[in-house]
Short mmCIF file of C-alpha atoms and ligand atoms in Angstrom, two decimals:
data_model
loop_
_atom_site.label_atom_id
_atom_site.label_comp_id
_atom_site.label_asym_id
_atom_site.label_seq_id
_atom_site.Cartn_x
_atom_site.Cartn_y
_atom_site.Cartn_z
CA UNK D 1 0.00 0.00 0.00
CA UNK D 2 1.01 3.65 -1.01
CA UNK D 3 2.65 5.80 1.98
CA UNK D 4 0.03 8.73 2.79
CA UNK D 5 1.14 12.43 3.94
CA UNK D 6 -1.95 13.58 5.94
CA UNK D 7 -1.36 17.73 7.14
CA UNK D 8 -3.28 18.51 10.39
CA UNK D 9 -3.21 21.82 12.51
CA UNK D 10 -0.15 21.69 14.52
CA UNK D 11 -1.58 23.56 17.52
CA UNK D 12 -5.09 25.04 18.07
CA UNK D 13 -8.83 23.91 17.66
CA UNK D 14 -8.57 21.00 15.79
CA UNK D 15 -5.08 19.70 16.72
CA UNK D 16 -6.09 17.14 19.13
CA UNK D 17 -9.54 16.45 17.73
CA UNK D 18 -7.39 15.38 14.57
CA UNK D 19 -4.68 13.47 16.90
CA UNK D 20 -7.68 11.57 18.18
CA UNK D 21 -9.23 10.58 14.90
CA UNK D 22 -5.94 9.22 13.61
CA UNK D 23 -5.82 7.58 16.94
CA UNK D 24 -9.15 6.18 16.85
CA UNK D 25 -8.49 4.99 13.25
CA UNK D 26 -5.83 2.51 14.50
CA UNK D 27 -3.14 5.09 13.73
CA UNK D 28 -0.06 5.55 16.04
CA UNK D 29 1.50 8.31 16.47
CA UNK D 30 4.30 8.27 19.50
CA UNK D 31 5.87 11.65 19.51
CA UNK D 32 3.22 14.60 19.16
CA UNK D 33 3.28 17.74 17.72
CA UNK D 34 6.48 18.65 19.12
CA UNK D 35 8.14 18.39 15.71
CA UNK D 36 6.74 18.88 12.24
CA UNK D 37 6.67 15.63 11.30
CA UNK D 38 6.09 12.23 12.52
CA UNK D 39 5.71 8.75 11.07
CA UNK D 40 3.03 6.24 12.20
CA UNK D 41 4.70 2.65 13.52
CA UNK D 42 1.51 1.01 12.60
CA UNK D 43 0.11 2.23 9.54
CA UNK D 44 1.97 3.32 6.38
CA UNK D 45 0.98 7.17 7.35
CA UNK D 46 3.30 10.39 7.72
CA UNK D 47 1.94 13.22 9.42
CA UNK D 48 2.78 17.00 8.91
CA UNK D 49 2.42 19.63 11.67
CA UNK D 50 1.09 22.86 9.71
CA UNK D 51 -0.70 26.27 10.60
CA UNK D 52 -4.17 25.79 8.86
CA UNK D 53 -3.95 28.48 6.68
CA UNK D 54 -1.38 26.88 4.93
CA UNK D 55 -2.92 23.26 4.62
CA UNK D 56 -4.91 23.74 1.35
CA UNK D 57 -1.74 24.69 -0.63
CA UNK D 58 0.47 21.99 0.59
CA UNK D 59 -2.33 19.48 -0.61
CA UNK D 60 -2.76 21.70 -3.91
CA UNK D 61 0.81 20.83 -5.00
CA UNK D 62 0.89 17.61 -3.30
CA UNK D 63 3.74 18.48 -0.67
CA UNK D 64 0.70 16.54 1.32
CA UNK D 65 -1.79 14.24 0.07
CA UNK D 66 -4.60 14.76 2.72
CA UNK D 67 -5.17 17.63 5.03
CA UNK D 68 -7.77 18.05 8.01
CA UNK D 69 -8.79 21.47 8.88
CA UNK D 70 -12.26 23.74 9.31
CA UNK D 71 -14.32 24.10 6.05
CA UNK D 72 -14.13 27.30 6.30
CA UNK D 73 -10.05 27.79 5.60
CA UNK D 74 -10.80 25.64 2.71
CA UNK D 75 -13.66 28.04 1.16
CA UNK D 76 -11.26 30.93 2.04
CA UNK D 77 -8.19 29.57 0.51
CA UNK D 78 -9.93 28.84 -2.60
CA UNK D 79 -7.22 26.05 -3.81
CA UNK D 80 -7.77 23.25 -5.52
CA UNK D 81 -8.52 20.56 -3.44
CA UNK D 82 -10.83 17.40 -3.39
CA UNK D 83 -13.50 17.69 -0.38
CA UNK D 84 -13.47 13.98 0.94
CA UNK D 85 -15.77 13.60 3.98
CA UNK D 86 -17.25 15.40 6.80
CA UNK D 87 -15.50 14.93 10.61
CA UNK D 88 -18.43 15.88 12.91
CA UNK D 89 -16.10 18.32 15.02
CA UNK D 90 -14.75 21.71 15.36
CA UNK D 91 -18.25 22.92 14.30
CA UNK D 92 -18.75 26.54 14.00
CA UNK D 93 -20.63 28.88 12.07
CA UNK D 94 -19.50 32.02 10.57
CA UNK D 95 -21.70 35.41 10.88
CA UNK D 96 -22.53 38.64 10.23
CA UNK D 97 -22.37 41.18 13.25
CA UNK D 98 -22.92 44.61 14.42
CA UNK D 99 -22.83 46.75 17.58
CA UNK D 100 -25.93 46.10 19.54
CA UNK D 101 -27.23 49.50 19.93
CA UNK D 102 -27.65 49.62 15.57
CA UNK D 103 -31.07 48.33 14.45
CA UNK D 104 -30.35 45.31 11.97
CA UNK D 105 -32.54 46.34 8.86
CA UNK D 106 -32.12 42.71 7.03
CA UNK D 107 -29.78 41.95 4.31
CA UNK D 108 -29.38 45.69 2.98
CA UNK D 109 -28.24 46.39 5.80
CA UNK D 110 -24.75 45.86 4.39
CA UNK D 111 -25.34 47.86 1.02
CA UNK D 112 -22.24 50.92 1.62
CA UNK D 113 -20.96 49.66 4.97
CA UNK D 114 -17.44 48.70 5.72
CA UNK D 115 -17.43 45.15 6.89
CA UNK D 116 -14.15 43.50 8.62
CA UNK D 117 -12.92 40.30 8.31
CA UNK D 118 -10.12 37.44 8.36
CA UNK D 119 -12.07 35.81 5.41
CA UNK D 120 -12.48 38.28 2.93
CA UNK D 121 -13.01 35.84 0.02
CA UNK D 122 -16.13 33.86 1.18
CA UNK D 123 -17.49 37.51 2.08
CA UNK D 124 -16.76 38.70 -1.49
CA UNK D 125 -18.74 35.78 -2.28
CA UNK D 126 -21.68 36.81 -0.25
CA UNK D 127 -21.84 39.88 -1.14
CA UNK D 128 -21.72 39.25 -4.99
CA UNK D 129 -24.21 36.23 -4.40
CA UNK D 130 -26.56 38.76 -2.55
CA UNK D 131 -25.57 42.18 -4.73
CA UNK D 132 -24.56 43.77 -1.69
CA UNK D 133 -22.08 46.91 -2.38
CA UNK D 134 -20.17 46.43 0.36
CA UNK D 135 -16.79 47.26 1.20
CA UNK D 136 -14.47 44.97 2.73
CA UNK D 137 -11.31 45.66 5.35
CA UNK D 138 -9.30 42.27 5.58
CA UNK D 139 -7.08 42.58 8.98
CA UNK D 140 -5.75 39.45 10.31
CA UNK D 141 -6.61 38.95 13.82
CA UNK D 142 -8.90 40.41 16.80
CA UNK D 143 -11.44 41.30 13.84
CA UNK D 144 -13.96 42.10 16.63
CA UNK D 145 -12.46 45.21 17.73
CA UNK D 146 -12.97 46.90 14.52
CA UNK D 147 -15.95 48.67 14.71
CA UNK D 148 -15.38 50.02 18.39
CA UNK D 149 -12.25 51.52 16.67
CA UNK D 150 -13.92 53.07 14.33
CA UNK D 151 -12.54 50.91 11.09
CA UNK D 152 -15.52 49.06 10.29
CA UNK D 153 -19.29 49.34 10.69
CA UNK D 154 -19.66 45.21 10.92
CA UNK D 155 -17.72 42.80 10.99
CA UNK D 156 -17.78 38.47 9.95
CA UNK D 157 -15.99 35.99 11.72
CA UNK D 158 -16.07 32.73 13.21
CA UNK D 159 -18.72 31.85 16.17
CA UNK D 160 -19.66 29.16 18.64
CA UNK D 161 -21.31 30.63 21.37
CA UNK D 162 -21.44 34.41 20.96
CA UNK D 163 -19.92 35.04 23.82
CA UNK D 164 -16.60 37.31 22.37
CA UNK D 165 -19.09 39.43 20.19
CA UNK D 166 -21.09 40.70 23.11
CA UNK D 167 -17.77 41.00 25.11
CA UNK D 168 -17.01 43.82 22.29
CA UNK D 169 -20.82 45.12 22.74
CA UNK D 170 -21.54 43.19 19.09
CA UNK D 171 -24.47 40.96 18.26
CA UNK D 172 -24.47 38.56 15.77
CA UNK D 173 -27.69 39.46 12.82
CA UNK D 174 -26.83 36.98 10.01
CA UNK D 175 -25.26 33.78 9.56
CA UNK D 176 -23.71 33.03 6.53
CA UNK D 177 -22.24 29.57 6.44
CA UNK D 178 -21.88 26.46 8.94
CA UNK D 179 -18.23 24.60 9.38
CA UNK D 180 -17.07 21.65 10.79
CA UNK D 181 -13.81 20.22 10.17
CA UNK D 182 -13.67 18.05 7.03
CA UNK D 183 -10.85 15.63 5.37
CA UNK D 184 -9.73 16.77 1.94
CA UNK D 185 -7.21 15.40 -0.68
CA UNK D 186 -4.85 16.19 -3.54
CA UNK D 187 -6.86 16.28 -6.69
CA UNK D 188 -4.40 14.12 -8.71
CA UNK D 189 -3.47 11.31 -6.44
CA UNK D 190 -2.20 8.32 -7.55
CA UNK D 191 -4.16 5.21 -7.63
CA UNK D 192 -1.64 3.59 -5.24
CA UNK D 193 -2.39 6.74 -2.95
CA UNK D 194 -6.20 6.44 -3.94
CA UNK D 195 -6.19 2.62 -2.38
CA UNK D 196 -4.89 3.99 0.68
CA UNK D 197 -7.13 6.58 1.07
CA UNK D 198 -10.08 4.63 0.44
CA UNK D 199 -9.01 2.46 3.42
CA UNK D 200 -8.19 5.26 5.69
CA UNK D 201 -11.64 6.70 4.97
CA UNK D 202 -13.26 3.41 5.76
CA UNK D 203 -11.72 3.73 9.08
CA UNK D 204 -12.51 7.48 9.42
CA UNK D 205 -16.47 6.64 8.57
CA UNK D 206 -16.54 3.77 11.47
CA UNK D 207 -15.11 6.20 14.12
CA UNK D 208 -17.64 8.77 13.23
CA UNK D 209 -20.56 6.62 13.05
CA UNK D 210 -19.60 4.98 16.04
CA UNK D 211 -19.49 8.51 17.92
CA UNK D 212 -22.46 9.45 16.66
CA UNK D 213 -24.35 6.23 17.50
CA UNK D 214 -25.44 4.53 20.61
CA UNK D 215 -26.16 1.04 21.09
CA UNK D 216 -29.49 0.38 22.87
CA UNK D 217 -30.70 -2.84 25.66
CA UNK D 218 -34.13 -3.16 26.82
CA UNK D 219 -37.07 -5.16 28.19
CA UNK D 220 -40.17 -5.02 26.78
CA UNK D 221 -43.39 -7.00 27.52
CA UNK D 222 -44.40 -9.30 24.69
CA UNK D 223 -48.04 -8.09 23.93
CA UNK D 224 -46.26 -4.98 23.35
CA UNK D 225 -43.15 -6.21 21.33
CA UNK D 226 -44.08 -5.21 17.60
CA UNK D 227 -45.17 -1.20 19.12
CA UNK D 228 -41.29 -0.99 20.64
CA UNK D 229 -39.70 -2.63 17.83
CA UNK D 230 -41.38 -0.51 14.79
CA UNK D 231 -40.35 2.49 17.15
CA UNK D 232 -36.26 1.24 16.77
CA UNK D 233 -34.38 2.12 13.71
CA UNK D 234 -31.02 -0.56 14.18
CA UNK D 235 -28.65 -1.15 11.24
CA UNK D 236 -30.87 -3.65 9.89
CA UNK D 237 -33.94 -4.40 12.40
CA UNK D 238 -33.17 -4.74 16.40
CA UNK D 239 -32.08 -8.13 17.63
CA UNK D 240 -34.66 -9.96 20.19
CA UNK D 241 -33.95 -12.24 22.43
CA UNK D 242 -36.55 -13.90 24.95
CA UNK D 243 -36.00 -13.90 29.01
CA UNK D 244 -36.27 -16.14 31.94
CA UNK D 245 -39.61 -14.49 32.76
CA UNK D 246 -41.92 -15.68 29.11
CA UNK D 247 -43.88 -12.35 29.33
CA UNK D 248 -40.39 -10.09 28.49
CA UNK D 249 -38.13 -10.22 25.78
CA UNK D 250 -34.77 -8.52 25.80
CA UNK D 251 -34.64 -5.96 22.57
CA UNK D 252 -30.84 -5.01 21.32
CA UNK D 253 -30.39 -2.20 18.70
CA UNK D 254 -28.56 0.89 17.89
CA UNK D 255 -30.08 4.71 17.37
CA UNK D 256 -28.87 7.92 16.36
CA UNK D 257 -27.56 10.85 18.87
CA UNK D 258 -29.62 13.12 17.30
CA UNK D 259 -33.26 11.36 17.54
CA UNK D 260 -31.99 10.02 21.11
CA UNK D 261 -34.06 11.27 23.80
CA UNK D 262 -37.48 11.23 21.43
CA UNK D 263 -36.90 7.67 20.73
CA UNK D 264 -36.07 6.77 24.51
CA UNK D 265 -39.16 8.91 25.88
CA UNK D 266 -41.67 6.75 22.88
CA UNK D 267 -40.24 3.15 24.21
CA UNK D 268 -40.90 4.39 27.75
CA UNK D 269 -44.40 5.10 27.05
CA UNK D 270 -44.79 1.79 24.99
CA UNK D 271 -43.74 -0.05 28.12
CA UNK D 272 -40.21 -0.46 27.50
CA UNK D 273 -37.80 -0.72 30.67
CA UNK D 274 -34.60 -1.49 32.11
CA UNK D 275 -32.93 0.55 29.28
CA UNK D 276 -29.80 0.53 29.24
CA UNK D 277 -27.45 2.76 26.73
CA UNK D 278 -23.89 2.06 25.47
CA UNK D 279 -21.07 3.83 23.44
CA UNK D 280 -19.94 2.18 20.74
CA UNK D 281 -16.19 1.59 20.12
CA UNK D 282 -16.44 1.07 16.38
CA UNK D 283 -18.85 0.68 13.60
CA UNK D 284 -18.48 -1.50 10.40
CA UNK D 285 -20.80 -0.13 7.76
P1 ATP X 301 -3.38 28.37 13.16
O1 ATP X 301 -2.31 28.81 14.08
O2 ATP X 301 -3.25 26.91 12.81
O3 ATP X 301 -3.55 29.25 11.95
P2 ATP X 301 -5.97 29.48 13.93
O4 ATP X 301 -5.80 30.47 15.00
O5 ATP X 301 -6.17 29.93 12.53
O6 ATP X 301 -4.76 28.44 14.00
P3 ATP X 301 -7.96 28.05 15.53
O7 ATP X 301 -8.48 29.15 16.37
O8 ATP X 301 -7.18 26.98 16.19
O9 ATP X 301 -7.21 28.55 14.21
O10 ATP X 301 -9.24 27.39 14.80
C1 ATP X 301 -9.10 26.40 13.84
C2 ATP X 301 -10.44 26.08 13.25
O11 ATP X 301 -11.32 25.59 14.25
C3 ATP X 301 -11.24 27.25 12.65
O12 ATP X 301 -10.80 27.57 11.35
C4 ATP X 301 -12.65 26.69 12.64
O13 ATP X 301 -12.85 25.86 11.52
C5 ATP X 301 -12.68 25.79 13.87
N1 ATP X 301 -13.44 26.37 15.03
C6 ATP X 301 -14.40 25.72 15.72
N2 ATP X 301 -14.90 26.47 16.69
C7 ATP X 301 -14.28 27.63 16.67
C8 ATP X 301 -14.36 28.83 17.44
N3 ATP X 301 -15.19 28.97 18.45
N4 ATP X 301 -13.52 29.83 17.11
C9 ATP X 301 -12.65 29.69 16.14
N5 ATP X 301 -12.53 28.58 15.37
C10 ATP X 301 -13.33 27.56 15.61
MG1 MG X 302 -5.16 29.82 10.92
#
């Protein structure tokens, strides 16, 4: 099999959420991201320490094959670069916002104002896409500042929970795009390399289902078996096994995080109990 270079963020956000996915993926890594680069013992892997900014060029001209890093740096960088599958973390979104005394007026509200920003291409973008006339003031860091300065009348950058905007008496009026972090690739790799990635993303997709999947015991009376059962999604129907006591079986079966707590408050009033929930170490799909 074809050695991979994978480029993750060396320190920040996503550095250890990225550690652990390689981890989780069977993937070991012995000394961290002390150095900028490290070889795997166990899988035919090299890993590169990089700011994320510069991660979509290095996979552009193939210095790496694969990077990891937020959605978002890859819209901005605009490189060329083969999306390859969501990672369910470092979710953010990234918004429009103003100082909370101005009255938000809707999406003209931008038409003539200066708007500041680390990501000044997917703004450009939203502003053509919306045929705003707005003016744009790229600056680099501490973007929230700008408008108590006096640079900018908005600004759009990164959220999560809100909380630096109203530090800097902002509130967030529009978002504009949702990011998580996401795997991408080289867009001319070579079929050796392609091999390898397709295993690697096998692993990826079982750690991520896994994570985002519990598995599910219970005991539920028998008159009321085919009620709990049509209520439980499983990977192909729940598994049932009968009890000591003739009246119960025991149902087995897996369920989503998101629909979670619906599904567990409909088996509870089917008669459902003893439920017990699990995490799941890995998923074969
Ligand atoms: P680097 O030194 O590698 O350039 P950075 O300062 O640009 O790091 P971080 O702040 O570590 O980047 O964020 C990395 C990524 O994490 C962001 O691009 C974004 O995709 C994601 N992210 C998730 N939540 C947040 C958040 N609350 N604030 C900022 N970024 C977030
Ligand atoms: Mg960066």
């Amino acid at each position: 099999m074809n050695k991979l270079i994978i480029a993750i963020q060396k320190k920040g956000r996503l550095s250890e959420k990225s550690m652990d996915l390689l981890r989780s993926a069977g993937i070991s890594i012995s000394n961290g991201s002390s150095k900028l680069k490290a070889v795997a013992s166990n899988y035919p892997i090299e890993v590169l320490f990089l700011r994320d900014d510069d991660i979509p060029q290095y996979v552009e001209n193939g210095v790496a094959d694969l990077g990891i890093l937020g959605q978002n740096e890859v819209l901005e960088k605009q490189k060329d670069v083969q999306h390859v599958l969501k990672l369910g973390f470092g979710k953010c979104r990234m918004s429009m916002a103003i100082p909370k005394n101005v009255t938000y007026t809707g999406e003209d509200h931008f038409e003539n104002k200066t708007v500041a920003t680390s990501y000044p291409n997917i703004l450009k973008n939203y502003f053509q896409e919306n045929k705003i006339n707005g003016k744009i003031e790229e600056i680099s860091g501490s973007v929230e500042i700008a408008p108590s300065i006096g640079l900018a009348d908005a600004v759009f950058d990164i959220v999560s929970t809100g909380s630096t905007l109203t530090l800097n008496g902002l509130k967030e009026v529009r978002t504009i795009l949702k990011s998580e972090a996401v795997l991408i690739s080289n867009a001319n790799l070579s079929i050796g390399k392609k091999e390898a990635l397709d295993k690697l993303v096998f692993r990826f997709k079982s750690v991520i289902s896994a994570k985002e999947n519990k598995y599910i015991l219970l005991n539920a009376p028998n008159d009321r078996l085919e009620e709990i059962i049509s209520t439980l999604p499983g990977m192909r129907s729940p598994s049932v096994l009968p009890l000591a006591d003739s009246n119960w079986s025991s149902v087995h079966s897996v369920i989503h995080e998101g629909q979670f707590w619906e599904i567990i408050d409909e088996l509870r009033s089917k008669g459902a109990e003893g439920i017990l929930v699990l995490p799941i170490e890995k998923m074969i799909l």
